[in-house]
XYZ file of C-alpha atoms in Angstrom:
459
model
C 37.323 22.017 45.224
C 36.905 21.653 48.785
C 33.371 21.512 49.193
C 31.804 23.094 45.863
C 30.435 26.652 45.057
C 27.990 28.335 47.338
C 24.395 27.617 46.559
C 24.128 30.942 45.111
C 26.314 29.824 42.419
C 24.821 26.929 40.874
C 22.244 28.155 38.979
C 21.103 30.079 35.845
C 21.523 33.985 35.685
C 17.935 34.979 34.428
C 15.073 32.650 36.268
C 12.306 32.633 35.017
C 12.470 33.894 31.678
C 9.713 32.307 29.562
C 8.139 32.771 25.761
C 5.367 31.228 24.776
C 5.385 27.719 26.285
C 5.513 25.034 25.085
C 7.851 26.434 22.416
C 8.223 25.112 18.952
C 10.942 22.859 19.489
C 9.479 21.448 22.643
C 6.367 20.301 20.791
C 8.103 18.940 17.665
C 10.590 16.530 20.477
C 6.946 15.472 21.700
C 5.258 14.865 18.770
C 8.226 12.875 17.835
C 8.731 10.942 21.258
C 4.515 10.086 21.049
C 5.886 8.421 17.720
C 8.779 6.255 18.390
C 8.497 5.938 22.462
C 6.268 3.632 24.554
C 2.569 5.023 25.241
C 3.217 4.575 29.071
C 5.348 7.901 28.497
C 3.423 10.056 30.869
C 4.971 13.439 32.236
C 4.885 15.651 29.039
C 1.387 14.990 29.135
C 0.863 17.186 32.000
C 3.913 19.519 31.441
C 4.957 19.961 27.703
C 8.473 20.767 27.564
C 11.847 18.521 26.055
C 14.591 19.920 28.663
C 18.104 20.786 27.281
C 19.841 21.777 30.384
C 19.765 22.480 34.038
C 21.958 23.979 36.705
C 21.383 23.886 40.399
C 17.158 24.827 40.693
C 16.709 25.830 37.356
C 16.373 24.220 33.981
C 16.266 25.249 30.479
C 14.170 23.745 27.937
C 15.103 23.077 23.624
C 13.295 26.553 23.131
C 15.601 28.683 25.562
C 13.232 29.224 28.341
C 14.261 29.127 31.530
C 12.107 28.168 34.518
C 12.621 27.416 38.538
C 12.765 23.876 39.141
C 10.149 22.805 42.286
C 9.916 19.119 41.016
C 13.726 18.192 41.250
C 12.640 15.075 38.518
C 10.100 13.820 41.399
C 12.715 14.553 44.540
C 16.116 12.995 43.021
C 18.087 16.155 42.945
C 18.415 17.406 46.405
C 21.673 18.894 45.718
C 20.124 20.401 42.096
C 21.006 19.842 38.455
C 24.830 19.715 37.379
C 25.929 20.472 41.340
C 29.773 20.780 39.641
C 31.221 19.269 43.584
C 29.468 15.919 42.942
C 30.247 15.903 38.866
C 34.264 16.155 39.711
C 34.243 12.794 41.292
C 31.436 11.590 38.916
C 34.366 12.291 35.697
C 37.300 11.529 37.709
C 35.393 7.515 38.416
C 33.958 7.481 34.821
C 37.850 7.782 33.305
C 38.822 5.021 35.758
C 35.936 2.373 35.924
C 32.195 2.396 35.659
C 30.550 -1.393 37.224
C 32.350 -3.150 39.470
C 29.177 -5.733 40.313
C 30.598 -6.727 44.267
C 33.801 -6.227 43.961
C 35.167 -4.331 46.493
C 36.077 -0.545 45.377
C 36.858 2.493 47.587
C 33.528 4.106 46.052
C 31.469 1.509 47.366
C 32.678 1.241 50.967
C 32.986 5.342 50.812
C 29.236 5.176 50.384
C 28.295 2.591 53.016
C 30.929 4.167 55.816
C 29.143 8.084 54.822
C 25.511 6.478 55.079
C 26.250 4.718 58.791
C 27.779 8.182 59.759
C 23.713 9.765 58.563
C 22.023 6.815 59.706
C 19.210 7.150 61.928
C 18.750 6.256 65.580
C 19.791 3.287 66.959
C 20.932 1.956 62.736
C 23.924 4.284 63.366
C 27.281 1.672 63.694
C 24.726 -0.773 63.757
C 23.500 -1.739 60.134
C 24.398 -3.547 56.773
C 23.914 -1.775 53.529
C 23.006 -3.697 50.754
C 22.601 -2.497 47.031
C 20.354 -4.648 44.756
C 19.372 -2.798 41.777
C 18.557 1.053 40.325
C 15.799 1.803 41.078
C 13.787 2.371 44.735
C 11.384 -0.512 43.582
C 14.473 -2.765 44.103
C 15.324 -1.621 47.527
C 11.964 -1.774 48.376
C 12.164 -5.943 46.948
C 15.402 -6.162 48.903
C 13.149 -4.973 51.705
C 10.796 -7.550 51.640
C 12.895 -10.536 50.791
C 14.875 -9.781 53.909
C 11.913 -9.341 55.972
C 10.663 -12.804 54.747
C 13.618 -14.324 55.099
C 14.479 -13.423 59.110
C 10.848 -14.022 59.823
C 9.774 -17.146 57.650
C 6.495 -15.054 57.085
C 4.699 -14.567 53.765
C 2.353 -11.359 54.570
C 3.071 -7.993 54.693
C 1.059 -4.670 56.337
C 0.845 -1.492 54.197
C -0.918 0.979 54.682
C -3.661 3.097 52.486
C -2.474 5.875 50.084
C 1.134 4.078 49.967
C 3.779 4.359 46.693
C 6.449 2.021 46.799
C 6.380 1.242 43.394
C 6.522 -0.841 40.329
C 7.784 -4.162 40.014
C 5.558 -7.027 41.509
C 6.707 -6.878 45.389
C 6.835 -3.301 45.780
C 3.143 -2.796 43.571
C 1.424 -5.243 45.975
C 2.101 -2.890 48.809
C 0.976 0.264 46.780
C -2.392 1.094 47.493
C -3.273 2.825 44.771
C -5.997 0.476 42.976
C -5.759 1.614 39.491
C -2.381 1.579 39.391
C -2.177 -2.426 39.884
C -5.138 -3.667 38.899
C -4.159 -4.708 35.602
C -1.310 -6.701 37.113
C -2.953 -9.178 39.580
C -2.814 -11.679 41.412
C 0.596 -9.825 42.725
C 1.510 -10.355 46.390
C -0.463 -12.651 48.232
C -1.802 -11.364 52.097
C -0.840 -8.274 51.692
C -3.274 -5.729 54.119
C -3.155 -2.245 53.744
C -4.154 -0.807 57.097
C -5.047 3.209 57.792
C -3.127 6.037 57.622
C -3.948 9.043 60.032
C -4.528 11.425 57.447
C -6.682 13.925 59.425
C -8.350 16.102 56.595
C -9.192 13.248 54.242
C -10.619 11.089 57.146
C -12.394 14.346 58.541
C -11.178 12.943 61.868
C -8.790 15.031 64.597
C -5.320 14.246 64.414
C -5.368 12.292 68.071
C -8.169 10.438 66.839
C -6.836 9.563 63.458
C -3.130 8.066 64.857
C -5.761 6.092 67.761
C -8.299 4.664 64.387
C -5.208 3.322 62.741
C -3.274 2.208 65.173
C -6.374 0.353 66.870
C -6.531 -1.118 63.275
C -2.768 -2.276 62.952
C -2.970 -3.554 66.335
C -5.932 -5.544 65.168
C -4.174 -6.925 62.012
C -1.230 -8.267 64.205
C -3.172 -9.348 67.509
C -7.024 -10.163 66.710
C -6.988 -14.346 66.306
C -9.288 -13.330 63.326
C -7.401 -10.392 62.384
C -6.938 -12.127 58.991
C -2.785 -12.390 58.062
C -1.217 -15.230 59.402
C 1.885 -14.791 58.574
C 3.319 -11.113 58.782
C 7.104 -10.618 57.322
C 6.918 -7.235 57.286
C 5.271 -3.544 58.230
C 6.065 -1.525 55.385
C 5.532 2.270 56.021
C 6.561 5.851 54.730
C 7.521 8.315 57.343
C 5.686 11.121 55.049
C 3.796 10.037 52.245
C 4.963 11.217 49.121
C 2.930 10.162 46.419
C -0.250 10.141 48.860
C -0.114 13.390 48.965
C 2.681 14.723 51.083
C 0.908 13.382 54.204
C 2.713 13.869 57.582
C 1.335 11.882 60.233
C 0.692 12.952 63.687
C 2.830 12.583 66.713
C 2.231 9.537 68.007
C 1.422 7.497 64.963
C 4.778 5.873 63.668
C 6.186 5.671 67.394
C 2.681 3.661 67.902
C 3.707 1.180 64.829
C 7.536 0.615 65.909
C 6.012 -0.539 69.271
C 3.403 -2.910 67.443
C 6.404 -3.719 65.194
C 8.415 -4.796 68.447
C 5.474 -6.309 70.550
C 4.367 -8.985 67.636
C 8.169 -9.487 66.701
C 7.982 -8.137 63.032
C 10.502 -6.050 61.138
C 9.842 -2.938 60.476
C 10.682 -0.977 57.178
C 10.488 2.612 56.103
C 10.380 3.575 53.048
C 12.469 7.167 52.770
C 13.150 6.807 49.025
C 11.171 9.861 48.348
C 11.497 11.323 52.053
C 15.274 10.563 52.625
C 18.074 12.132 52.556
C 17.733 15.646 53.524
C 13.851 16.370 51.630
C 12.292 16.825 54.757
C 15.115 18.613 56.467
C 16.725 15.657 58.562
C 18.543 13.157 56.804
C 15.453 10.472 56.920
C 12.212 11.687 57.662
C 11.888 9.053 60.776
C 13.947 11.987 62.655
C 11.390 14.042 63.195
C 9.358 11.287 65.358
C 12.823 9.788 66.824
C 11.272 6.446 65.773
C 13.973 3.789 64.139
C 12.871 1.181 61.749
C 14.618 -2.152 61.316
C 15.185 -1.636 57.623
C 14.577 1.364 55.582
C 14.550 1.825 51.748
C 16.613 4.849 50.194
C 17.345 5.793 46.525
C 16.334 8.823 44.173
C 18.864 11.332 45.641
C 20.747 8.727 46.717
C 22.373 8.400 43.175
C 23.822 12.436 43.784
C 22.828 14.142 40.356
C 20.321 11.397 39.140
C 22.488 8.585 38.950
C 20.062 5.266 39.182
C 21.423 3.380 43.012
C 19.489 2.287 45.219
C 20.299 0.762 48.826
C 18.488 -0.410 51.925
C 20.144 -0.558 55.236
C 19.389 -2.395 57.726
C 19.618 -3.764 61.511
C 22.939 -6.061 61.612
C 21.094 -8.437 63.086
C 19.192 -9.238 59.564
C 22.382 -9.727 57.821
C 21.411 -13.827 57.838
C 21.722 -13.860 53.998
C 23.859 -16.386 52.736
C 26.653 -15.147 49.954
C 24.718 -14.352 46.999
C 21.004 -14.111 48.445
C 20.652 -11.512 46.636
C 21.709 -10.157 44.479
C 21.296 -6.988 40.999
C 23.649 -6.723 37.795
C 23.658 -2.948 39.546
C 24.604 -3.427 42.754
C 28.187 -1.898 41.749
C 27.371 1.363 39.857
C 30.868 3.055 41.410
C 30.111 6.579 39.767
C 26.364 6.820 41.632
C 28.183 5.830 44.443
C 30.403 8.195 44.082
C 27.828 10.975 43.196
C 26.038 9.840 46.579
C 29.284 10.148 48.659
C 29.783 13.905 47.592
C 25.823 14.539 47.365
C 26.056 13.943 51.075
C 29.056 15.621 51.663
C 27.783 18.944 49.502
C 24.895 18.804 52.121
C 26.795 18.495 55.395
C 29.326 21.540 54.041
C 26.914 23.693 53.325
C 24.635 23.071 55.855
C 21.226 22.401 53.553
C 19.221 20.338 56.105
C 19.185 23.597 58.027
C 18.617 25.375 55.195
C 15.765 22.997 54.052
C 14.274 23.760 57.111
C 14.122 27.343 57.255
C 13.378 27.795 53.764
C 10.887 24.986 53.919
C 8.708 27.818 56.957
C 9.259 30.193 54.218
C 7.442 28.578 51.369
C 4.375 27.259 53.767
C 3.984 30.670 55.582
C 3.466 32.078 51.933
C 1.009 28.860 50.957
C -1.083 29.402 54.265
C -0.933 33.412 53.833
C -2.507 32.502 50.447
C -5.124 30.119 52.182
C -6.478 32.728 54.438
C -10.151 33.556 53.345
C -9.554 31.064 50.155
C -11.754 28.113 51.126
C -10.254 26.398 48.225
C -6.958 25.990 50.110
C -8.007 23.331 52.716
C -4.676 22.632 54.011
C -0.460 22.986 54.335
C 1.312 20.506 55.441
C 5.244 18.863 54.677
C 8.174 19.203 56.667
C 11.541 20.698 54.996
C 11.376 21.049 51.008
C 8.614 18.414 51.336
C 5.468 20.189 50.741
C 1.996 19.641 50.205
C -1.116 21.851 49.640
C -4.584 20.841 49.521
C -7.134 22.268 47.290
C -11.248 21.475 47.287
C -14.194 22.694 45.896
C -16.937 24.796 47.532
C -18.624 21.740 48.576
C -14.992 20.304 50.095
C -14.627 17.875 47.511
C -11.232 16.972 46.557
C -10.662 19.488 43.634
C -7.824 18.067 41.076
C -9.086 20.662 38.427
C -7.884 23.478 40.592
C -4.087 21.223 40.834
C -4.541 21.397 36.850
C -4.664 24.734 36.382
C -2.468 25.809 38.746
C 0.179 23.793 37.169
C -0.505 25.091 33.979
C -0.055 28.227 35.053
C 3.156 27.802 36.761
C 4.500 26.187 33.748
C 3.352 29.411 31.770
C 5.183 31.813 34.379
C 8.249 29.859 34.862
C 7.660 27.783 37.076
C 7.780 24.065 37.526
C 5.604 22.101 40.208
C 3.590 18.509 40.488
C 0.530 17.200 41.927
C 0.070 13.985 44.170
C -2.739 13.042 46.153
C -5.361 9.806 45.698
C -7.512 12.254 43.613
C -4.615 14.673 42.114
C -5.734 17.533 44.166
C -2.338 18.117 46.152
C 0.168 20.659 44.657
C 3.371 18.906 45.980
C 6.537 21.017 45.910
C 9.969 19.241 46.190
C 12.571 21.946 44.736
C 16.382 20.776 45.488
C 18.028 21.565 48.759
C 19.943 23.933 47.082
C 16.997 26.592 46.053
C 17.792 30.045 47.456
C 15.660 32.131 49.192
C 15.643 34.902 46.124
C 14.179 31.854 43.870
C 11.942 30.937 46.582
C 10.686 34.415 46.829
C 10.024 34.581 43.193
C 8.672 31.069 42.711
C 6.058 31.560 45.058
C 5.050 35.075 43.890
C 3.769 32.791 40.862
C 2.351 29.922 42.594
C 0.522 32.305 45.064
C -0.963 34.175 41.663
C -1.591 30.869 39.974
C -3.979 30.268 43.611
C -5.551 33.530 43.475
C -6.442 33.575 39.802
C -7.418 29.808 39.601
C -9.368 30.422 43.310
C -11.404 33.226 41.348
C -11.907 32.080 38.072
C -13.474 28.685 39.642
C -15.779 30.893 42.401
C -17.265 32.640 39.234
C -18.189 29.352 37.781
């Protein structure tokens, strides 16, 4: 198998094809998971289904429906469920070994040799991979630790409407309050500065990249700017969980300068971004701005595999042997899935692809906008998509996000919500989704908007 079956291929015959949802099965796996499971089990609360099986962009629940896949399990499978080029290698390394901790293995240095040949910028033949741990909260630790290490600093700069995620480090530079406040004192001088986010700061995009970068600026410059000690600016290209939030030219090119001019690393965070989502391999590409260390996982691990890595400017690597160190940092068969993950994207071309279909699925969002003045905005780059919805007065509406996912889930359909007040409908379907299950998904999600548009203007 060269390079794996054409997209086409991968995924189920008949999609959507839907009973009554959520199906008997489905609720008696939920009713028995709210039983024996922890009560921080969130997802089937906003999507009741108990998944069986999934191929490519679709998936099939207990109950035998099957629906079109725009969630991807919150961006991890870029190259879709069961992709049968990356779970060859996956069975051939299972039969032969599993964790190899640091030990060297032709998996591992596969995986480090194919992410230097997608690095970006000037990290290409110039970086050090390091894996730590499974999950993109452990890059994101690895992140900091090195940051504080080079530097001697203690602070770090985030910035407002930031996920990184949800061990102590990576939950101090989150910004979402409610999230964290239970957990604190986390991080100490940690600042979370502005991000230009036009529509929800009812400023114009110039204006909003000039607000916060006059604010970073002040952070790192102003004798009273109030962190003493900076280690690190942490920063997502596009903000995922913020609500697909793509910042305006000028904005991250603005922060690598400040980054540069006050002498402090500077990390991106493409865990959710990276990878091919936004239709370059890392999100940075489309402002041809290089960090000094940037965070991957999620799709990194091929077909869901937990592996996470951040890479980094070689001249960081001042670690000493064992600095740091993760019981995972040798999970050969996710390395192995994220060798031919990457290699299933280059052969078939799916950043292209990601691209073009990516114009597709916002032309049809903003068609569906026009004269709806509940559709306040489209935004994402690649299969990285955001839409906003309000209310008559322009109020965030995350009722609207509600229904509409409700009603995709009814048709067939599977899609999420993001956003500080849930009102984004955020669409991250695999890589692999073809145009004919584009064309169909969105002939739902466009009826879910029109009927959820008009039921709420009769209100």
């Amino acid at each position: 198998m060269a390079a794996g079956p054409s997209i086409e291929e991968l995924h189920f015959d008949e999609a959507p094809s839907v009973d009554s949802v959520p199906g008997s099965k489905s609720r008696a796996l939920i009713e028995k998971q709210q039983n024996i499971d922890s009560s921080a089990v969130a997802y089937p609360e906003d999507i009741p289904i108990a998944f069986e099986e999934g191929k490519g962009a679709t998936v099939r629940d207990v109950d035998g429906n099957t629906f079109i896949d725009m969630f991807a399990g919150i961006g991890v499978l870029n190259v879709g469920h069961a992709n049968p080029y990356v779970l060859e290698a996956v069975h051939e390394q299972t039969d032969k070994f599993v964790h190899t901790v640091d030990f060297p293995t032709e998996a591992r240095l596969d995986l480090i040799e194919k992410l230097d040949e997608i690095a970006p910028g000037a990290l290409q033949g110039n970086n050090k991979v390091v894996f730590g741990g499974p999950t993109g909260s452990d890059a994101v630790e690895a992140s900091i630790k090195l940051g504080k290490y080079n530097t001697g600093g203690d602070g770090l700069i985030a910035f407002r409407g930031a996920y990184h995620g949800a061990t102590s480090g990576a939950m101090s530079v989150t910004s979402n309050k409610k999230f964290k406040e239970a957990y604190t004192p986390l991080l100490p001088d940690v600042v979370h500065s502005p991000y230009p986010y036009p529509l929800g700061q009812d400023k114009a995009p110039q204006e909003a990249v000039d607000h916060a970068l006059e604010e970073l600026q002040a952070t790192l410059e102003d004798p009273y700017g109030g962190l003493a000690n900076p280690a690190g600016i942490i920063v997502e290209p596009i903000q995922g969980e913020g609500g697909v939030i793509t910042p305006p030219e000028g904005f991250l090119k603005g922060v690598r300068d400040l980054a540069t001019d006050n002498d402090v690393p500077l990390i991106f965070d493409e865990i959710q971004s990276g990878l091919g989502r936004s239709g370059q391999w890392w999100a940075s590409e489309w402002y041809d701005v290089t960090p000094d260390i940037m965070t991957s996982a999620k799709a990194l691990g091929g077909v869901g595999f937990p592996l996470s890595a951040t890479m980094y400017d070689e001249s960081l690597d001042t670690w000493g042997s064992g600095d740091h160190a993760g019981t995972y940092r040798g999970h050969v068969v996710g390395m192995r899935a994220g060798t031919r993950a990457i290699e299933y994207i280059q052969e078939h071309d799916l950043l292209a692809h990601a691209r073009e279909l990516g114009e597709y699925i916002r032309t049809r969002l903003k068609e569906a906008g026009d004269g709806n003045p509940h559709l306040a905005e489209v935004r994402g780059k690649g299969l990285f998509i955001g839409a906003e919805f309000v209310d008559d007065d322009g109020n965030p509406a995350d009722d609207m996000a509600d229904a509409i996912q409700d009603y995709c889930f009814e048709h067939g359909v599977l899609v999420w919500k993001a956003g500080r007040h849930g009102n984004i409908l955020r669409l991250l379907p695999p890589l692999v989704l073809t145009q004919d299950l584009a064309e169909t998904a969105l002939d739902v999600i466009v009826d879910a908007i029109e009927t959820t548009s008009a039921a709420k203007q009769t209100v």
